[in-house]
Short mmCIF file of C-alpha atoms and ligand atoms in Angstrom, two decimals:
data_model
loop_
_atom_site.label_atom_id
_atom_site.label_comp_id
_atom_site.label_asym_id
_atom_site.label_seq_id
_atom_site.Cartn_x
_atom_site.Cartn_y
_atom_site.Cartn_z
CA MET A 273 -159.44 -86.08 92.11
CA LEU A 274 -158.65 -82.50 91.29
CA ASP A 275 -159.41 -81.68 94.88
CA LEU A 276 -156.81 -84.20 96.05
CA LEU A 277 -154.20 -82.33 94.03
CA VAL A 278 -155.25 -78.82 94.88
CA SER A 279 -156.42 -79.02 98.50
CA PRO A 280 -152.95 -79.37 100.09
CA PHE A 281 -151.96 -76.04 98.69
CA ALA A 282 -154.77 -74.23 100.47
CA MET A 283 -152.37 -74.18 103.41
CA GLY A 284 -149.89 -71.34 103.55
CA PHE A 285 -146.94 -73.53 104.51
CA MET A 286 -147.66 -75.92 101.66
CA ARG A 287 -147.75 -73.05 99.18
CA ARG A 288 -144.41 -71.82 100.51
CA ALA A 289 -142.92 -75.30 100.28
CA LEU A 290 -144.25 -75.69 96.74
CA ALA A 291 -142.83 -72.36 95.65
CA GLY A 292 -139.45 -73.19 97.16
CA CYS A 293 -139.30 -76.71 95.73
CA LEU A 294 -140.30 -75.47 92.29
CA ALA A 295 -137.52 -72.90 92.43
CA LEU A 296 -135.03 -75.62 93.33
CA SER A 297 -136.49 -77.91 90.67
CA VAL A 298 -135.50 -75.37 88.05
CA ALA A 299 -132.02 -74.73 89.45
CA ALA A 300 -130.69 -78.04 90.79
CA PRO A 301 -131.33 -80.65 88.05
CA PRO A 302 -129.23 -78.85 85.40
CA LEU A 303 -126.31 -79.04 87.85
CA GLY A 304 -127.11 -82.73 88.31
CA VAL A 305 -126.87 -83.26 84.55
CA PHE A 306 -123.33 -81.89 84.61
CA LEU A 307 -122.43 -83.96 87.69
CA VAL A 308 -123.55 -87.10 85.86
CA LEU A 309 -121.65 -86.15 82.71
CA ARG A 310 -118.49 -85.52 84.68
CA ARG A 311 -118.91 -88.86 86.43
CA MET A 312 -119.09 -86.99 89.69
CA SER A 313 -122.31 -88.49 91.02
CA LEU A 314 -120.45 -89.58 94.13
CA MET A 315 -119.50 -85.96 94.76
CA SER A 316 -123.14 -85.12 95.43
CA ASP A 317 -123.22 -87.80 98.16
CA VAL A 318 -120.13 -86.35 99.71
CA LEU A 319 -121.63 -82.87 99.74
CA GLN A 320 -124.96 -83.90 101.21
CA HIS A 321 -123.20 -85.56 104.14
CA GLY A 322 -120.51 -82.93 104.28
CA VAL A 323 -122.87 -80.06 105.07
CA VAL A 324 -124.25 -81.76 108.22
CA PRO A 325 -121.31 -80.96 110.55
CA GLY A 326 -121.41 -77.36 109.30
CA ILE A 327 -125.09 -77.05 110.14
CA ALA A 328 -124.38 -78.52 113.58
CA VAL A 329 -121.68 -75.93 114.18
CA GLY A 330 -124.09 -73.22 113.03
CA VAL A 331 -126.64 -74.37 115.58
CA ALA A 332 -124.04 -74.58 118.33
CA VAL A 333 -122.89 -71.03 117.66
CA ALA A 334 -126.14 -69.21 116.96
CA GLY A 335 -128.97 -71.47 118.04
CA LEU A 336 -131.79 -72.52 115.76
CA SER A 337 -131.33 -69.75 113.22
CA LEU A 338 -131.77 -70.74 109.60
CA TRP A 339 -129.16 -68.22 108.60
CA ALA A 340 -126.57 -69.72 110.92
CA MET A 341 -127.41 -73.24 109.82
CA GLY A 342 -127.32 -72.26 106.17
CA LEU A 343 -124.02 -70.42 106.45
CA GLY A 344 -122.50 -73.27 108.47
CA GLY A 345 -123.65 -75.79 105.89
CA LEU A 346 -122.35 -73.61 103.07
CA ALA A 347 -118.91 -73.26 104.67
CA ALA A 348 -118.66 -76.99 105.36
CA GLY A 349 -119.86 -77.88 101.86
CA LEU A 350 -117.32 -75.59 100.22
CA ALA A 351 -114.53 -76.93 102.43
CA ILE A 352 -115.45 -80.52 101.54
CA ALA A 353 -115.64 -79.64 97.84
CA LEU A 354 -112.19 -78.06 97.95
CA ILE A 355 -110.64 -80.97 99.85
CA ALA A 356 -112.23 -83.46 97.46
CA GLY A 357 -110.95 -81.47 94.48
CA TRP A 358 -107.48 -81.37 95.97
CA LEU A 359 -107.52 -85.11 96.69
CA ALA A 360 -108.67 -85.75 93.11
CA ARG A 361 -105.71 -83.85 91.76
CA ARG A 362 -103.29 -85.54 94.14
CA THR A 363 -104.48 -89.02 93.26
CA GLY A 364 -105.13 -88.47 89.56
CA GLY A 365 -108.88 -88.81 89.69
CA ARG A 366 -109.03 -92.20 91.38
CA GLU A 367 -110.58 -90.71 94.43
CA ASP A 368 -113.63 -92.94 94.96
CA SER A 369 -112.37 -94.51 98.13
CA GLN A 370 -111.25 -91.22 99.64
CA LEU A 371 -114.61 -89.63 98.82
CA ALA A 372 -116.42 -92.52 100.49
CA GLY A 373 -114.15 -92.16 103.50
CA MET A 374 -114.83 -88.44 103.68
CA TYR A 375 -118.58 -88.66 103.58
CA LEU A 376 -118.81 -91.45 106.13
CA LEU A 377 -116.65 -89.42 108.48
CA ALA A 378 -118.61 -86.22 107.84
CA LEU A 379 -121.98 -87.89 108.39
CA ALA A 380 -120.88 -89.61 111.59
CA ALA A 381 -119.37 -86.42 112.97
CA GLY A 382 -122.41 -84.39 111.93
CA VAL A 383 -124.94 -86.73 113.49
CA ALA A 384 -122.90 -86.95 116.68
CA MET A 385 -122.72 -83.15 116.91
CA ILE A 386 -126.44 -82.73 116.19
CA SER A 387 -127.37 -85.31 118.82
CA MET A 388 -125.46 -83.39 121.45
CA GLN A 389 -127.74 -80.41 120.86
CA ARG A 390 -131.21 -81.45 121.91
CA SER A 391 -132.78 -78.40 120.26
CA ILE A 392 -132.77 -79.90 116.80
CA ASP A 393 -134.68 -82.87 115.42
CA LEU A 394 -132.35 -85.14 113.50
CA THR A 395 -135.12 -86.60 111.35
CA HIS A 396 -136.17 -83.16 110.25
CA LEU A 397 -132.62 -82.17 109.44
CA LEU A 398 -131.89 -85.28 107.41
CA PHE A 399 -135.28 -85.76 105.75
CA GLY A 400 -136.91 -82.36 105.73
CA ASN A 401 -139.81 -80.74 107.49
CA VAL A 402 -142.30 -78.91 105.39
CA LEU A 403 -143.71 -77.09 108.42
CA ALA A 404 -140.35 -75.42 108.94
CA VAL A 405 -140.34 -73.76 105.55
CA ASP A 406 -140.70 -70.16 106.68
CA ASP A 407 -140.06 -67.01 104.70
CA THR A 408 -136.31 -67.27 105.31
CA ALA A 409 -136.14 -70.81 103.93
CA LEU A 410 -138.26 -69.84 100.94
CA PHE A 411 -136.07 -66.81 100.39
CA GLY A 412 -133.03 -69.10 100.47
CA MET A 413 -134.42 -71.51 97.89
CA ALA A 414 -135.68 -68.77 95.58
CA GLY A 415 -132.48 -66.78 96.03
CA VAL A 416 -130.25 -69.72 95.19
CA ALA A 417 -132.31 -70.49 92.10
CA THR A 418 -132.09 -66.85 91.04
CA VAL A 419 -128.30 -66.94 91.35
CA THR A 420 -127.75 -70.41 89.92
CA LEU A 421 -129.54 -70.05 86.61
CA PRO A 422 -127.79 -66.95 85.24
CA VAL A 423 -124.39 -68.10 86.52
CA LEU A 424 -124.86 -71.49 84.90
CA ALA A 425 -125.86 -69.77 81.67
CA LEU A 426 -122.72 -67.64 81.85
CA ILE A 427 -120.29 -70.51 82.44
CA TRP A 428 -122.20 -72.96 80.22
CA ARG A 429 -119.79 -73.01 77.28
CA PRO A 430 -116.52 -73.41 79.17
CA LEU A 431 -118.18 -75.85 81.57
CA VAL A 432 -119.30 -78.04 78.67
CA LEU A 433 -115.84 -77.93 77.17
CA GLU A 434 -114.15 -78.63 80.49
CA SER A 435 -116.54 -81.48 81.30
CA PHE A 436 -116.02 -83.16 77.95
CA ASP A 437 -112.31 -82.63 77.42
CA PRO A 438 -110.33 -81.08 80.28
CA GLY A 439 -107.13 -81.82 78.36
CA PHE A 440 -108.25 -79.65 75.46
CA MET A 441 -109.24 -76.91 77.88
CA ALA A 442 -105.78 -76.97 79.43
CA ALA A 443 -104.02 -77.13 76.06
CA THR A 444 -105.86 -74.07 74.80
CA GLY A 445 -105.00 -72.07 77.90
CA GLY A 446 -108.48 -72.19 79.41
CA ARG A 447 -108.83 -71.89 83.16
CA GLY A 448 -110.57 -75.21 83.68
CA GLY A 449 -110.12 -75.13 87.44
CA LEU A 450 -111.98 -71.84 87.74
CA TRP A 451 -115.12 -73.08 85.95
CA HIS A 452 -115.00 -76.29 87.92
CA LEU A 453 -114.86 -74.32 91.17
CA ILE A 454 -117.75 -72.00 90.26
CA PHE A 455 -119.76 -75.07 89.33
CA LEU A 456 -119.05 -76.74 92.68
CA VAL A 457 -120.10 -73.59 94.54
CA LEU A 458 -123.45 -73.70 92.72
CA VAL A 459 -123.88 -77.36 93.65
CA VAL A 460 -123.18 -76.63 97.32
CA LEU A 461 -125.62 -73.69 97.27
CA CYS A 462 -128.40 -75.89 95.92
CA VAL A 463 -127.75 -78.69 98.41
CA VAL A 464 -127.79 -76.27 101.33
CA ALA A 465 -130.82 -74.32 100.10
CA GLY A 466 -132.90 -77.48 99.98
CA PHE A 467 -132.17 -78.79 103.44
CA VAL A 468 -135.09 -77.22 105.35
CA ALA A 469 -137.79 -78.53 103.08
CA LEU A 470 -136.15 -81.70 101.80
CA GLY A 471 -133.52 -82.54 104.40
CA THR A 472 -129.80 -82.77 103.77
CA LEU A 473 -129.97 -86.41 102.73
CA MET A 474 -132.81 -85.85 100.29
CA SER A 475 -132.06 -82.51 98.67
CA VAL A 476 -129.46 -84.16 96.45
CA GLY A 477 -132.17 -86.52 95.22
CA LEU A 478 -133.96 -83.65 93.53
CA MET A 479 -130.67 -82.76 91.85
CA MET A 480 -129.54 -86.20 90.71
CA LEU A 481 -132.57 -88.38 90.00
CA PRO A 482 -134.16 -86.11 87.36
CA ALA A 483 -130.70 -85.69 85.81
CA ILE A 484 -130.10 -89.43 85.60
CA ALA A 485 -133.61 -89.97 84.24
CA ALA A 486 -133.17 -87.25 81.61
CA ARG A 487 -130.44 -89.29 79.89
CA HIS A 488 -133.19 -91.60 78.69
CA TRP A 489 -135.19 -88.79 77.09
CA SER A 490 -132.74 -86.76 75.03
CA ALA A 491 -129.42 -87.14 73.24
CA SER A 492 -128.52 -83.47 73.50
CA LEU A 493 -127.22 -81.66 76.54
CA ALA A 494 -129.77 -78.85 76.31
CA GLY A 495 -132.52 -81.41 75.86
CA GLN A 496 -131.42 -83.35 78.94
CA VAL A 497 -131.35 -80.17 80.98
CA ARG A 498 -134.89 -79.27 79.92
CA VAL A 499 -136.24 -82.74 80.61
CA SER A 500 -134.53 -82.88 84.00
CA VAL A 501 -136.22 -79.64 85.05
CA LEU A 502 -139.58 -80.90 83.85
CA LEU A 503 -139.22 -84.15 85.79
CA ALA A 504 -138.11 -82.31 88.93
CA VAL A 505 -141.08 -79.96 88.77
CA LEU A 506 -143.38 -82.94 88.41
CA ALA A 507 -141.68 -84.76 91.30
CA SER A 508 -141.91 -81.70 93.56
CA PHE A 509 -145.60 -81.20 92.93
CA CYS A 510 -146.60 -84.86 93.24
CA GLY A 511 -144.21 -85.44 96.13
CA LEU A 512 -145.62 -82.59 98.18
CA THR A 513 -149.17 -83.78 97.53
CA ILE A 514 -148.29 -87.32 98.59
CA SER A 515 -146.43 -86.06 101.62
CA TYR A 516 -149.50 -84.07 102.69
CA HIS A 517 -152.05 -86.84 102.25
CA LEU A 518 -149.98 -89.73 103.61
CA ASP A 519 -148.28 -87.64 106.28
CA ILE A 520 -144.72 -88.66 105.38
CA PRO A 521 -141.71 -86.30 105.39
CA THR A 522 -141.48 -84.15 102.25
CA GLY A 523 -137.91 -85.11 101.35
CA PRO A 524 -138.53 -88.84 100.95
CA ALA A 525 -141.90 -88.19 99.28
CA ILE A 526 -140.37 -85.97 96.60
CA VAL A 527 -137.33 -88.16 96.12
CA MET A 528 -139.46 -91.28 95.88
CA THR A 529 -141.53 -89.62 93.19
CA ALA A 530 -138.38 -88.54 91.36
CA GLY A 531 -137.05 -92.08 91.75
CA GLY A 532 -140.26 -93.47 90.32
CA LEU A 533 -139.92 -91.18 87.31
CA TRP A 534 -136.35 -92.38 86.90
CA VAL A 535 -137.39 -96.05 86.92
CA LEU A 536 -140.12 -95.22 84.41
CA SER A 537 -137.60 -93.40 82.19
CA MET A 538 -135.15 -96.26 82.43
CA LEU A 539 -137.84 -98.71 81.37
CA THR A 540 -139.57 -96.77 78.62
CA GLY A 541 -137.50 -93.72 77.58
CA PRO A 542 -136.49 -93.38 73.92
CA TYR A 543 -132.73 -93.57 74.66
CA ALA A 544 -130.84 -96.57 76.08
CA SER A 545 -133.88 -97.76 78.01
CA LEU A 546 -134.64 -101.40 78.66
CA TRP A 547 -137.57 -101.18 76.27
CA ARG A 548 -135.30 -99.77 73.57
CA ARG A 549 -132.71 -102.48 74.09
CA ALA A 550 -135.36 -105.17 73.94
CA ALA A 551 -136.78 -103.64 70.77
CA ALA A 552 -133.31 -103.51 69.23
CA ARG A 553 -132.71 -107.17 69.99
CA ALA A 554 -136.06 -108.33 68.68
CA MET B 13 -108.51 -70.66 57.22
CA GLY B 14 -106.14 -69.52 54.51
CA ALA B 15 -102.42 -68.96 54.65
CA VAL B 16 -100.91 -68.32 58.05
CA THR B 17 -99.06 -65.08 58.62
CA LEU B 18 -95.34 -65.39 59.19
CA THR B 19 -94.54 -66.48 62.72
CA PRO B 20 -91.33 -66.80 64.72
CA PRO B 21 -89.76 -70.26 64.79
CA LEU B 22 -90.35 -72.65 67.65
CA LEU B 23 -87.07 -72.69 69.56
CA LEU B 24 -85.86 -75.45 71.86
CA ASP B 25 -82.89 -74.54 73.99
CA ARG B 26 -81.17 -77.28 76.04
CA VAL B 27 -84.54 -78.81 76.89
CA ARG B 28 -84.54 -81.50 79.56
CA LEU B 29 -87.60 -83.60 80.28
CA GLN B 30 -88.38 -85.85 83.21
CA GLN B 31 -91.15 -88.34 83.85
CA GLY B 32 -91.70 -89.70 87.34
CA GLY B 33 -88.30 -88.40 88.49
CA ARG B 34 -86.49 -90.13 85.60
CA THR B 35 -84.81 -88.07 82.89
CA ILE B 36 -86.09 -89.19 79.50
CA LEU B 37 -84.65 -86.46 77.30
CA GLU B 38 -81.58 -84.35 77.81
CA ASP B 39 -80.08 -81.24 76.27
CA LEU B 40 -82.31 -81.05 73.22
CA SER B 41 -81.66 -77.89 71.20
CA GLY B 42 -82.89 -76.85 67.80
CA SER B 43 -85.72 -75.09 66.05
CA PHE B 44 -88.83 -75.86 64.08
CA GLN B 45 -88.91 -73.29 61.29
CA PRO B 46 -92.25 -71.69 60.43
CA GLY B 47 -94.02 -73.84 57.88
CA SER B 48 -91.78 -76.85 58.47
CA LEU B 49 -93.16 -80.39 58.43
CA THR B 50 -91.40 -82.62 60.95
CA ALA B 51 -91.94 -86.26 61.85
CA LEU B 52 -91.27 -87.08 65.50
CA VAL B 53 -90.22 -90.72 65.71
CA GLY B 54 -88.74 -93.15 68.21
CA ALA B 55 -89.55 -96.42 69.91
CA ASN B 56 -92.38 -96.73 72.42
CA GLY B 57 -91.60 -94.92 75.64
CA THR B 58 -88.83 -92.72 74.29
CA GLY B 59 -90.72 -89.55 75.21
CA LYS B 60 -92.48 -88.38 72.04
CA THR B 61 -95.75 -87.67 73.77
CA THR B 62 -93.97 -85.98 76.65
CA LEU B 63 -92.06 -83.73 74.26
CA LEU B 64 -95.24 -82.67 72.43
CA ARG B 65 -96.94 -81.92 75.74
CA ALA B 66 -93.93 -79.89 76.83
CA ILE B 67 -94.06 -77.86 73.62
CA ALA B 68 -97.78 -77.28 74.22
CA GLY B 69 -96.97 -76.07 77.72
CA LEU B 70 -98.66 -79.02 79.44
CA HIS B 71 -95.53 -80.69 80.78
CA LYS B 72 -93.06 -78.79 82.94
CA LEU B 73 -89.51 -78.61 81.68
CA ALA B 74 -86.87 -80.00 84.01
CA GLY B 75 -84.38 -77.67 82.35
CA GLY B 76 -83.83 -75.38 79.38
CA ARG B 77 -86.54 -73.39 77.67
CA ILE B 78 -88.95 -73.43 74.76
CA GLU B 79 -89.74 -70.23 72.89
CA GLY B 80 -92.52 -69.44 70.47
CA GLY B 81 -94.93 -71.96 71.99
CA GLY B 82 -97.79 -71.28 74.33
CA PRO B 83 -101.45 -72.22 74.16
CA GLN B 84 -102.46 -69.31 71.94
CA ARG B 85 -100.28 -70.47 69.07
CA ILE B 86 -100.51 -74.24 69.39
CA ALA B 87 -103.12 -76.84 68.62
CA LEU B 88 -102.46 -80.30 70.07
CA LEU B 89 -104.26 -83.47 69.00
CA PRO B 90 -103.42 -85.99 71.71
CA GLN B 91 -102.67 -89.68 71.25
CA GLY B 92 -105.67 -92.04 71.32
CA SER B 93 -107.76 -89.60 73.24
CA GLN B 94 -109.90 -91.18 75.90
CA LEU B 95 -112.86 -88.89 75.56
CA ASP B 96 -116.29 -89.88 76.80
CA ARG B 97 -118.11 -90.87 73.62
CA GLY B 98 -121.40 -90.90 75.52
CA PHE B 99 -121.22 -87.14 76.00
CA PRO B 100 -124.41 -85.60 74.60
CA ILE B 101 -122.93 -83.20 72.07
CA SER B 102 -123.24 -83.06 68.31
CA CYS B 103 -120.33 -83.12 65.87
CA LEU B 104 -121.02 -79.55 64.81
CA ASP B 105 -121.11 -78.27 68.39
CA LEU B 106 -117.89 -80.08 69.25
CA VAL B 107 -116.08 -78.43 66.35
CA THR B 108 -117.64 -75.01 66.94
CA LEU B 109 -116.55 -75.03 70.60
CA ALA B 110 -112.93 -75.07 69.45
CA ALA B 111 -113.17 -71.77 67.57
CA PRO B 112 -110.47 -69.37 68.72
CA ARG B 113 -111.71 -66.22 70.40
CA LEU B 114 -115.10 -67.80 70.83
CA GLY B 115 -116.72 -65.55 73.42
CA TRP B 116 -117.44 -67.61 76.52
CA PHE B 117 -120.76 -65.92 76.95
CA ARG B 118 -121.98 -65.40 73.42
CA GLY B 119 -123.14 -68.03 71.02
CA ALA B 120 -121.07 -68.92 67.99
CA THR B 121 -121.43 -66.47 65.13
CA PRO B 122 -122.89 -67.66 61.81
CA ALA B 123 -119.42 -67.24 60.33
CA GLN B 124 -117.96 -69.58 62.95
CA ARG B 125 -120.66 -72.16 62.35
CA GLN B 126 -119.94 -71.89 58.64
CA LEU B 127 -116.23 -72.52 59.30
CA ALA B 128 -117.12 -75.54 61.43
CA LEU B 129 -119.31 -76.93 58.66
CA GLU B 130 -116.49 -76.43 56.16
CA ALA B 131 -114.06 -78.21 58.48
CA LEU B 132 -116.45 -81.16 58.81
CA ASP B 133 -116.81 -81.20 55.05
CA ARG B 134 -113.04 -81.18 54.56
CA VAL B 135 -112.52 -84.24 56.78
CA GLY B 136 -115.29 -86.10 54.99
CA LEU B 137 -118.01 -85.79 57.60
CA ALA B 138 -120.38 -83.60 55.59
CA GLY B 139 -123.95 -84.43 56.46
CA LEU B 140 -123.02 -85.85 59.88
CA GLU B 141 -122.95 -82.47 61.64
CA GLY B 142 -126.06 -83.30 63.67
CA ARG B 143 -124.83 -86.75 64.74
CA SER B 144 -123.99 -87.39 68.37
CA LEU B 145 -120.51 -88.65 69.21
CA GLN B 146 -121.89 -92.03 70.19
CA ALA B 147 -123.00 -92.66 66.65
CA LEU B 148 -119.50 -92.32 65.16
CA SER B 149 -117.01 -95.05 64.34
CA ALA B 150 -113.45 -94.76 65.66
CA GLY B 151 -112.24 -93.55 62.28
CA GLN B 152 -115.03 -90.99 62.00
CA PHE B 153 -114.23 -89.80 65.49
CA GLN B 154 -110.59 -89.24 64.52
CA ARG B 155 -111.79 -87.28 61.47
CA LEU B 156 -113.93 -85.21 63.81
CA LEU B 157 -110.92 -84.44 66.01
CA PHE B 158 -109.06 -83.33 62.87
CA ALA B 159 -111.94 -80.97 62.07
CA ARG B 160 -111.70 -79.59 65.59
CA THR B 161 -107.96 -79.08 65.20
CA MET B 162 -108.63 -77.32 61.89
CA MET B 163 -111.11 -75.06 63.67
CA GLN B 164 -108.45 -73.96 66.16
CA ASP B 165 -106.64 -72.31 63.25
CA ALA B 166 -103.29 -72.41 65.08
CA PRO B 167 -99.96 -71.60 63.40
CA VAL B 168 -98.35 -74.59 65.11
CA VAL B 169 -100.09 -77.98 65.00
CA LEU B 170 -98.92 -80.98 67.05
CA LEU B 171 -100.36 -84.39 66.19
CA ASP B 172 -99.66 -87.44 68.34
CA GLU B 173 -100.00 -90.68 66.32
CA PRO B 174 -102.94 -89.32 64.32
CA PHE B 175 -103.25 -92.35 62.03
CA THR B 176 -103.32 -95.07 64.65
CA ALA B 177 -106.56 -97.08 64.65
CA VAL B 178 -107.87 -95.73 61.35
CA ASP B 179 -108.05 -97.61 58.05
CA THR B 180 -105.91 -96.77 55.03
CA ALA B 181 -108.62 -94.71 53.33
CA THR B 182 -109.12 -92.53 56.38
CA ALA B 183 -105.36 -92.27 56.90
CA ALA B 184 -104.91 -91.12 53.31
CA HIS B 185 -107.71 -88.60 53.66
CA LEU B 186 -106.33 -87.21 56.92
CA LEU B 187 -102.84 -87.07 55.41
CA SER B 188 -104.21 -84.82 52.68
CA VAL B 189 -105.70 -82.55 55.35
CA LEU B 190 -102.30 -82.46 56.99
CA GLN B 191 -100.73 -81.49 53.65
CA ASP B 192 -103.27 -78.65 53.36
CA TRP B 193 -102.07 -77.31 56.68
CA HIS B 194 -98.49 -77.59 55.47
CA ALA B 195 -99.36 -75.71 52.28
CA GLN B 196 -101.01 -73.00 54.38
CA GLY B 197 -97.66 -72.41 56.08
CA ARG B 198 -98.43 -73.94 59.46
CA THR B 199 -95.64 -75.53 61.46
CA LEU B 200 -96.38 -79.24 61.89
CA ILE B 201 -94.89 -81.80 64.24
CA VAL B 202 -96.36 -85.27 63.84
CA VAL B 203 -95.59 -88.39 65.89
CA LEU B 204 -95.50 -91.41 63.59
CA HIS B 205 -94.43 -95.03 63.63
CA ASP B 206 -94.79 -95.69 59.89
CA MET B 207 -91.29 -95.05 58.49
CA LYS B 208 -92.39 -95.35 54.86
CA LEU B 209 -94.86 -92.55 55.45
CA VAL B 210 -92.16 -90.46 57.11
CA GLN B 211 -89.71 -90.89 54.28
CA ARG B 212 -92.30 -90.18 51.61
CA HIS B 213 -94.03 -87.12 53.08
CA PHE B 214 -91.96 -85.53 55.84
CA PRO B 215 -89.00 -83.34 54.88
CA ARG B 216 -87.64 -83.25 58.43
CA THR B 217 -87.33 -85.82 61.17
CA LEU B 218 -86.66 -85.65 64.89
CA LEU B 219 -85.68 -89.09 66.16
CA LEU B 220 -85.61 -89.81 69.88
CA THR B 221 -83.08 -92.57 70.34
CA GLY B 222 -84.20 -93.67 73.78
CA ASP B 223 -80.97 -92.95 75.63
CA GLY B 224 -82.05 -89.38 76.33
CA HIS B 225 -80.65 -88.08 73.07
CA ALA B 226 -82.03 -87.17 69.68
CA VAL B 227 -81.09 -87.03 66.01
CA TRP B 228 -82.64 -84.06 64.29
CA GLY B 229 -82.39 -82.93 60.68
CA ALA B 230 -83.45 -83.53 57.10
CA THR B 231 -85.22 -86.88 56.84
CA ALA B 232 -82.68 -88.08 54.25
CA ALA B 233 -79.87 -87.43 56.74
CA VAL B 234 -81.68 -89.08 59.65
CA ALA B 235 -82.91 -91.99 57.48
CA PRO B 236 -79.95 -94.35 58.09
CA ARG B 237 -80.86 -94.31 61.78
CA LEU B 238 -84.56 -94.93 61.08
CA ALA B 239 -84.06 -98.44 59.76
CA ALA B 240 -82.63 -99.55 63.10
N1 ATP C 161 -97.19 -90.43 84.44
C1 ATP C 161 -95.99 -91.00 84.29
N2 ATP C 161 -95.24 -91.29 85.36
C2 ATP C 161 -94.02 -91.86 85.22
N3 ATP C 161 -93.48 -92.17 84.06
C3 ATP C 161 -94.17 -91.92 82.94
C4 ATP C 161 -95.47 -91.31 82.99
N4 ATP C 161 -95.93 -91.18 81.74
C5 ATP C 161 -94.97 -91.67 80.94
N5 ATP C 161 -93.91 -92.12 81.66
C6 ATP C 161 -92.67 -92.68 81.11
O1 ATP C 161 -92.05 -91.66 80.35
C7 ATP C 161 -91.49 -92.21 79.17
C8 ATP C 161 -91.95 -91.42 77.97
O2 ATP C 161 -93.35 -91.58 77.80
P1 ATP C 161 -94.09 -91.04 76.51
O3 ATP C 161 -95.53 -91.28 76.68
O4 ATP C 161 -93.65 -89.65 76.25
O5 ATP C 161 -93.51 -92.02 75.38
P2 ATP C 161 -93.86 -92.09 73.84
O6 ATP C 161 -92.59 -91.93 73.10
O7 ATP C 161 -94.97 -91.18 73.50
O8 ATP C 161 -94.33 -93.61 73.71
P3 ATP C 161 -95.44 -94.28 72.73
O9 ATP C 161 -94.79 -94.49 71.41
O10 ATP C 161 -95.75 -95.58 73.41
O11 ATP C 161 -96.62 -93.37 72.70
C9 ATP C 161 -91.90 -93.67 79.13
O12 ATP C 161 -90.76 -94.43 79.44
C10 ATP C 161 -92.94 -93.83 80.18
O13 ATP C 161 -92.78 -95.05 80.83
MG1 MG C 162 -96.88 -91.41 72.88
#
């Protein structure tokens, strides 16, 4: 049994993937907690699809360089985030339909552009390829985690205030838009950093699923953040092990594990879970 | 949170307000003296909320100017605030976050936490500081927002229908908080629909008549128009 868990990580590439995923597991879920609180879950969908055309442009310009793909994805993600923010302000927050329109368009355009370049495997791009996690990819994941955590700690207080009561923030002269923007940049960084190992479609899963699950484990913001990190770490480790033994792409393996933890939390967690509701009714 | 140092009056000079391209208030001039207690009244849709937001700097003036306002001096408690009650934050944290000059990057000081606890105590929420927002009734939530306003320690306090949706006991309690603020020398502007309350407790009244104009003065002088 122990061997089943440990043996995959005898391989160098698996150790790199594990290190990278653990780094992201610490950085991304706290951002997910804020996305959920701000009712911006849809925004993460938009970003994950939005980075694809950028990556395609990166490949077209510089070939299969991780740096080019990463920078392209970053630029596209930031552009999408800005446009979405602008649309939200123009339409007074009722931007669901526009966001859906944007991500469908971005995904279609991205996939079309990727298909035109035969050098890149679409499945790997969308769902991750653990074999491709080289030192550059690992550096990207670790680097993003290293930047995200201290920045999030720095903007924590105004971000909490702005997430809960933007009106109060504005009335007290706070620069709500600035904190919102910094936050979105962090989200884009985490989505892009995860794409090699997890795939663009799956890297958001590691951000959102532990965050959604954490709501069932704690009533405090700090508590939810801690639980979300714990769940993501667990999902990364188990997901990679499963992916190795069953030979399925890492992205879906990790996200399925995270999803399983979410279902478990929803059923049995101490807060607002089905079990709790049933107990309250009985 | 003792007496407030003397501040300049809040001056309105030919203020014009628009909503959705329509002028709702025209040529409003006058001043709120430091320490004055004014009721802002008028039928639904006459522009009371818009005027408060303009004073707080949240609504652009279509004309004229307002002096002595600005976010540093003003605390605004909005009408029936639609805050997410599922937000995972405790009562104490919510109040503490409103402390003026709270460093963005440092935690609250023990003194600030003490002030927050005192504010919660004053609004009758002592012992509930660890509660999450979800576990509060509507009346308790309004008390909490009063504690947050108290924490802001602003010389000018704007309250938009603060007693709507609370029972008489809570309303009486919150009214006494409001009278504390008045006694401390803060300038208060309060939107109200209860004319008895206005006549009993508010020395000055600003009535928006709905045709873009206003009647502004001592409550006794404005009173004949209030009955209508
Ligand atoms: N976003 C908006 N767009 C267009 N018109 C608006 C908007 N908000 C308010 N109005 C209009 O502006 C006018 C003033 O609104 P306001 O909310 O200031 O009224 P109020 O006096 O506070 O009313 P109430 O007593 O119902 O709170 C109303 O006639 C309203 O229909
Ligand atoms: Mg109003």
